Tab-separated table of C-alpha atoms in Angstrom:
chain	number	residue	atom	x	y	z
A	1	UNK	CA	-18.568	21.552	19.089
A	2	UNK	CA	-22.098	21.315	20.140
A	3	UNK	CA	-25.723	22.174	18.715
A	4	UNK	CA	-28.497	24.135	19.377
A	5	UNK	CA	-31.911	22.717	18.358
A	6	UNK	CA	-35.422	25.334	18.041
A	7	UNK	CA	-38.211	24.432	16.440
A	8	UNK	CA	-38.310	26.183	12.550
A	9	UNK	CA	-41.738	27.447	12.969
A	10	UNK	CA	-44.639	29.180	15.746
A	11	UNK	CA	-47.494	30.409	14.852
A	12	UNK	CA	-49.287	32.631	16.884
A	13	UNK	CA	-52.742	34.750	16.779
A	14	UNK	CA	-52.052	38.514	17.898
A	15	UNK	CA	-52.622	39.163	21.390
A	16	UNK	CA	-51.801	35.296	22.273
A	17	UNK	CA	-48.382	34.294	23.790
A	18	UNK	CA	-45.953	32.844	21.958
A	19	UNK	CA	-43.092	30.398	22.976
A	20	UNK	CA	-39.961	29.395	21.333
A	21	UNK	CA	-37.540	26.509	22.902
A	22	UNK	CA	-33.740	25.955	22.624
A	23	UNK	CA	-32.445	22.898	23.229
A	24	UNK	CA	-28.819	21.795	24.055
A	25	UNK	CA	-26.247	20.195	26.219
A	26	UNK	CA	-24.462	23.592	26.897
A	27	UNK	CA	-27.317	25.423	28.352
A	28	UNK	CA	-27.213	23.266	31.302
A	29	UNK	CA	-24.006	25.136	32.116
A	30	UNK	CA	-24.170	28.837	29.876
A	31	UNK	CA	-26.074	31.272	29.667
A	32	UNK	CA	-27.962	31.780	26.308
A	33	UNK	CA	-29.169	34.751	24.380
A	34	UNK	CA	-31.798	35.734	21.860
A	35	UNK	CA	-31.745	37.578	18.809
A	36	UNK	CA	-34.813	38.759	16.885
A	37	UNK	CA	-34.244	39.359	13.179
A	38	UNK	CA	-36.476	40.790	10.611
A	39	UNK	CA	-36.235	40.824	6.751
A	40	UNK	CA	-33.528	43.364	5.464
A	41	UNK	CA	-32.105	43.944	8.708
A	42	UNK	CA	-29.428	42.736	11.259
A	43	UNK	CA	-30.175	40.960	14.184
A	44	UNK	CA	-31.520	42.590	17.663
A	45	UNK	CA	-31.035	41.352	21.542
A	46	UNK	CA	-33.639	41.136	23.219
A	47	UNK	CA	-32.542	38.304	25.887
A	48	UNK	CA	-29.399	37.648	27.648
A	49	UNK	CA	-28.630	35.643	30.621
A	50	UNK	CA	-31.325	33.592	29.973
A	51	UNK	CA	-33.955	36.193	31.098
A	52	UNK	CA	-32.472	39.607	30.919
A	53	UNK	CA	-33.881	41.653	28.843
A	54	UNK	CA	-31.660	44.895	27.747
A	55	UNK	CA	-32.879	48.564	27.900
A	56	UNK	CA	-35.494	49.072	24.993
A	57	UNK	CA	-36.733	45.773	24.632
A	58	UNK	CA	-40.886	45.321	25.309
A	59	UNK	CA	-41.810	43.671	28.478
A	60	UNK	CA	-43.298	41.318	26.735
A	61	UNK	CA	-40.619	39.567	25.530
A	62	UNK	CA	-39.140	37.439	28.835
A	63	UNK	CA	-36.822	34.625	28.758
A	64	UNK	CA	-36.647	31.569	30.915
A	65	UNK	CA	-34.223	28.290	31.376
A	66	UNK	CA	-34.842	24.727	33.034
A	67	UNK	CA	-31.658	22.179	32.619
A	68	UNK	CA	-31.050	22.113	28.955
A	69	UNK	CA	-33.672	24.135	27.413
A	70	UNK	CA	-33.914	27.995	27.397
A	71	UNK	CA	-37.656	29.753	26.277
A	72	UNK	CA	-37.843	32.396	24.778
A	73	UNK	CA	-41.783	34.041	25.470
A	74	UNK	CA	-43.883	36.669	23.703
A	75	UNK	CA	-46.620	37.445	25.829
A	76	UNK	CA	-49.495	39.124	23.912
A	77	UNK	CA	-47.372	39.068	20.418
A	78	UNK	CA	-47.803	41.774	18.521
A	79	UNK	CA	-47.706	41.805	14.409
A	80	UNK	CA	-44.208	43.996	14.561
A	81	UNK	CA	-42.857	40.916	16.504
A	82	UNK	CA	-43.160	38.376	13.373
A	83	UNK	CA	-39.401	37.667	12.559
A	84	UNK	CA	-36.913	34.932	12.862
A	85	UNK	CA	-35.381	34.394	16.441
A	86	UNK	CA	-32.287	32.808	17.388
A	87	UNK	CA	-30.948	31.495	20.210
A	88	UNK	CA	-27.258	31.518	21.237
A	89	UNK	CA	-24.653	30.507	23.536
A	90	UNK	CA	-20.613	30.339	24.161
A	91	UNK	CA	-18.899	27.608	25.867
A	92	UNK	CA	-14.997	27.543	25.983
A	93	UNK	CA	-13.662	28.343	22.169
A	94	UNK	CA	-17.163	27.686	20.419
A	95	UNK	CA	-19.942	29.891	20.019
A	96	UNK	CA	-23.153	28.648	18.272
A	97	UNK	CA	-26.929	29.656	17.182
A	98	UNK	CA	-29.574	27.392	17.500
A	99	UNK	CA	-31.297	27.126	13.465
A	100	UNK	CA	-33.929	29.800	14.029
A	101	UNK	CA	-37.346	29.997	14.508
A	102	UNK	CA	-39.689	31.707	12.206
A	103	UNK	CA	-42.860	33.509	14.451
A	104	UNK	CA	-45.287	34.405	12.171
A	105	UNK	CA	-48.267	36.319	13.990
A	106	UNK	CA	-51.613	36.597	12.535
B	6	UNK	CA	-23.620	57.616	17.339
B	7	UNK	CA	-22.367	54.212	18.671
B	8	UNK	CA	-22.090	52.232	15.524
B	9	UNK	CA	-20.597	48.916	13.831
B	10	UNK	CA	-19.819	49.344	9.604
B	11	UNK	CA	-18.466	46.805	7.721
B	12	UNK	CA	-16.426	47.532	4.470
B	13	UNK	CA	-15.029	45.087	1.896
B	14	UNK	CA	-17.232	42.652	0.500
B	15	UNK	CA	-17.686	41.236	-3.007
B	16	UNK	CA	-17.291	38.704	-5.701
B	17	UNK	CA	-14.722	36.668	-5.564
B	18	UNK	CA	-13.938	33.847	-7.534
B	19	UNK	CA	-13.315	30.258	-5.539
B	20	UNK	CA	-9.616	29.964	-4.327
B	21	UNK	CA	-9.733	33.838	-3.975
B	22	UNK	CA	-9.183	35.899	-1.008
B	23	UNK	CA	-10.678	39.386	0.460
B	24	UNK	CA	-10.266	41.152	3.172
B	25	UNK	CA	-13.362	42.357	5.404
B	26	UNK	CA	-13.304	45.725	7.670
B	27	UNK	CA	-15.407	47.062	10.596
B	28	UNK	CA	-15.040	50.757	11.685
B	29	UNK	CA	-16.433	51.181	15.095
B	30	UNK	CA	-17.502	54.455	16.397
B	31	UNK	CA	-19.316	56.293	19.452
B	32	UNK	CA	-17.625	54.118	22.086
B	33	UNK	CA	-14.174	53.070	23.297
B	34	UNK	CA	-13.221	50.213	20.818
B	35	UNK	CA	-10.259	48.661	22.680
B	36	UNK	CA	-12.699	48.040	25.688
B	37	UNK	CA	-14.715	45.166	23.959
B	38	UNK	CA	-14.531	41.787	22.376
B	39	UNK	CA	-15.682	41.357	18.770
B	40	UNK	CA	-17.126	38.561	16.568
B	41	UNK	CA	-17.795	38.027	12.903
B	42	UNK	CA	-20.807	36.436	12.112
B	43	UNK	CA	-21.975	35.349	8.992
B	44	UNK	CA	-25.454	34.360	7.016
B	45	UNK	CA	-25.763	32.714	3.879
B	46	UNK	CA	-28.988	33.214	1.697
B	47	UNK	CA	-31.841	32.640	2.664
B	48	UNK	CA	-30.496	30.292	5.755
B	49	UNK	CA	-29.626	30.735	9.697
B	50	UNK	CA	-27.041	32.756	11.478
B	51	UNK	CA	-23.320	30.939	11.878
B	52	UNK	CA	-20.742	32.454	14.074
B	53	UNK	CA	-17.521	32.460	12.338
B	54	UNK	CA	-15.078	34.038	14.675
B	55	UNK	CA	-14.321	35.766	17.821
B	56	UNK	CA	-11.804	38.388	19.310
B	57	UNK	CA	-11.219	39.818	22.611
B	58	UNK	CA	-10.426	42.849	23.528
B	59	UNK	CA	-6.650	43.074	23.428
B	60	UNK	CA	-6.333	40.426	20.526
B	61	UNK	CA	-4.333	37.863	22.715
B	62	UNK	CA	-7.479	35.449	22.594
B	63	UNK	CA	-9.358	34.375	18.843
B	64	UNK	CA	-11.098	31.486	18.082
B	65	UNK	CA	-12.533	30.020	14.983
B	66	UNK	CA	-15.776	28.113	13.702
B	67	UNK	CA	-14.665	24.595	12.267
B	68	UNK	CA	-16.152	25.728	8.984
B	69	UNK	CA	-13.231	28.732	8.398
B	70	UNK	CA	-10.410	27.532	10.562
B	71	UNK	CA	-6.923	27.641	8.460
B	72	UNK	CA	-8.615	29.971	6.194
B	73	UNK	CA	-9.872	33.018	7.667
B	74	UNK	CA	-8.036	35.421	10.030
B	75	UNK	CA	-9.317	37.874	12.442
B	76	UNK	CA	-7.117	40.918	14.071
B	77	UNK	CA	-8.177	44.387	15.009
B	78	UNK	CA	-6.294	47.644	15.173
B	79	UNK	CA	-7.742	49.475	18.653
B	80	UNK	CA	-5.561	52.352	17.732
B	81	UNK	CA	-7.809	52.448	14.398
B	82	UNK	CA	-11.203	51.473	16.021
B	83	UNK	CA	-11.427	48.907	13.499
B	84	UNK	CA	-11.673	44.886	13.185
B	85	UNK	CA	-10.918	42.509	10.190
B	86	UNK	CA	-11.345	39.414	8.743
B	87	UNK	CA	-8.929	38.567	5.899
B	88	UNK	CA	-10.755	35.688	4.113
B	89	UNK	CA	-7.969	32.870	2.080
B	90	UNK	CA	-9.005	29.971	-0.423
B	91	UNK	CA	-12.727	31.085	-0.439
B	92	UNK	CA	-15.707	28.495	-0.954
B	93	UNK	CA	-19.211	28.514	-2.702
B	94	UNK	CA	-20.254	28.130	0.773
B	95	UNK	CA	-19.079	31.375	2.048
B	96	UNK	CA	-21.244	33.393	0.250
B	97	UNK	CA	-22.926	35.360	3.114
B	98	UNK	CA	-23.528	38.236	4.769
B	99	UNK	CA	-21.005	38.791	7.504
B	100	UNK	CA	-21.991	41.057	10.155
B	101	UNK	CA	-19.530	42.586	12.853
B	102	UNK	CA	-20.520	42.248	16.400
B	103	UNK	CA	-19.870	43.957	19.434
B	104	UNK	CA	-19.934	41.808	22.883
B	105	UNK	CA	-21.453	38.519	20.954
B	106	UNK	CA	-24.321	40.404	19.749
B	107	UNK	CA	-25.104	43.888	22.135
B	108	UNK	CA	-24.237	46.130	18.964
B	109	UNK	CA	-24.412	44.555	15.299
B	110	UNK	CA	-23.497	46.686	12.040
B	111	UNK	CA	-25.609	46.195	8.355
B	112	UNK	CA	-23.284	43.360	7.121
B	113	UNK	CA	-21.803	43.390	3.738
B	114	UNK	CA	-22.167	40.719	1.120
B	115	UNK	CA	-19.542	38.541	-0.407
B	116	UNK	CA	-20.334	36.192	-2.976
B	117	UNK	CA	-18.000	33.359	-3.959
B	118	UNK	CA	-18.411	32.155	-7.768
B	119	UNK	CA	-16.365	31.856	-10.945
């Protein structure tokens, strides 16, 4: 198996840009994802392939990836965006999310 | 309306079993790969187990292999997890996942406790 390491908190200002890392072995080789997930509700994609972001999703939300970290950026973070993210990623027969990060924005 | 709802959960006493269900609907079922995914109170998202489309390939997490089983019936749009010699430490939501994550349904709660 493997791991997935983010940091378990970010605080941001609104209108500032906010940055969350993922850390792990795997990513040098697979792709990872992000999830955004708010209280009460399931979790939401809003990066895939590293820096794909799917139809719906703000432009401000971009993803990037150098060797074994992934980042996952807010630019201009907004209140609505305070939530938990996770990152994740598949290799072989494991799949795994990094711990989550809490954004709080204010 | 393309959508992902599970079915099944509880409480369940430790040693029991239950059986989890996901209807799919609003797009062809037997065309994807499915996961169950699971969060425990208050704590971080754990993937527990994955399908593909035709059900020749499944894996497990470490934490639930021996114990839990997934299959799905394309012919009923529907996935399951049948969940043996349950744990304290699967009490969770588990969520049902379409393509590792594209489409996600509202979970349902089981809660393992005498």
């Amino acid at each position: 198996s493997y791991e997935l390491t983010q940091p378990s908190s970010v605080s941001v200002s609104p209108g500032q840009t906010a940055r969350i890392t993922c850390s792990g072995d795997v990513l040098a080789k697979k792709y990872a994802r992000w999830f955004q997930q708010k209280p009460g509700q399931a979790p939401v994609l809003v990066i895939y392939k590293d820096s794909e972001r799917p139809s719906g999703i703000p432009e401000r939300f971009s993803g990037s990836s150098s060797g074994t970290t992934v980042t996952l950026t807010i630019s201009g973070a907004q209140v609505e965006d305070e939530a938990d993210y996770y990152c994740y990623s598949a290799a072989d027969n494991n799949r795994v999310f990094g711990g989550g990060t809490k954004l709080t924005v204010l | 309306q393309v959508q992902l709802v599970e079915s099944g959960g509880g409480l369940v006493k430790p040693g029991g079993s239950l059986r989890l269900s996901c209807a799919a609907s609003g797009f062809t079922f037997s065309d994807y790969y499915m996961s169950w995914i699971r969060q425990a109170p208050g704590k971080g998202l754990e993937w527990v187990s994955y399908i593909s489309s035709s059900g020749s390939t499944i894996y497990y997490a470490d934490s639930v292999k021996g114990r839990f089983t997934i299959s799905r019936d394309n012919a009923k749009n529907s996935l399951y997890l049948q969940m043996n010699s349950l744990r304290a430490e699967d009490t969770a939501v588990y969520y049902c996942a379409r393509d590792e994550g594209w489409l996600w349904g509202q979970g349902t709660l089981v809660t393992v406790s005498s």
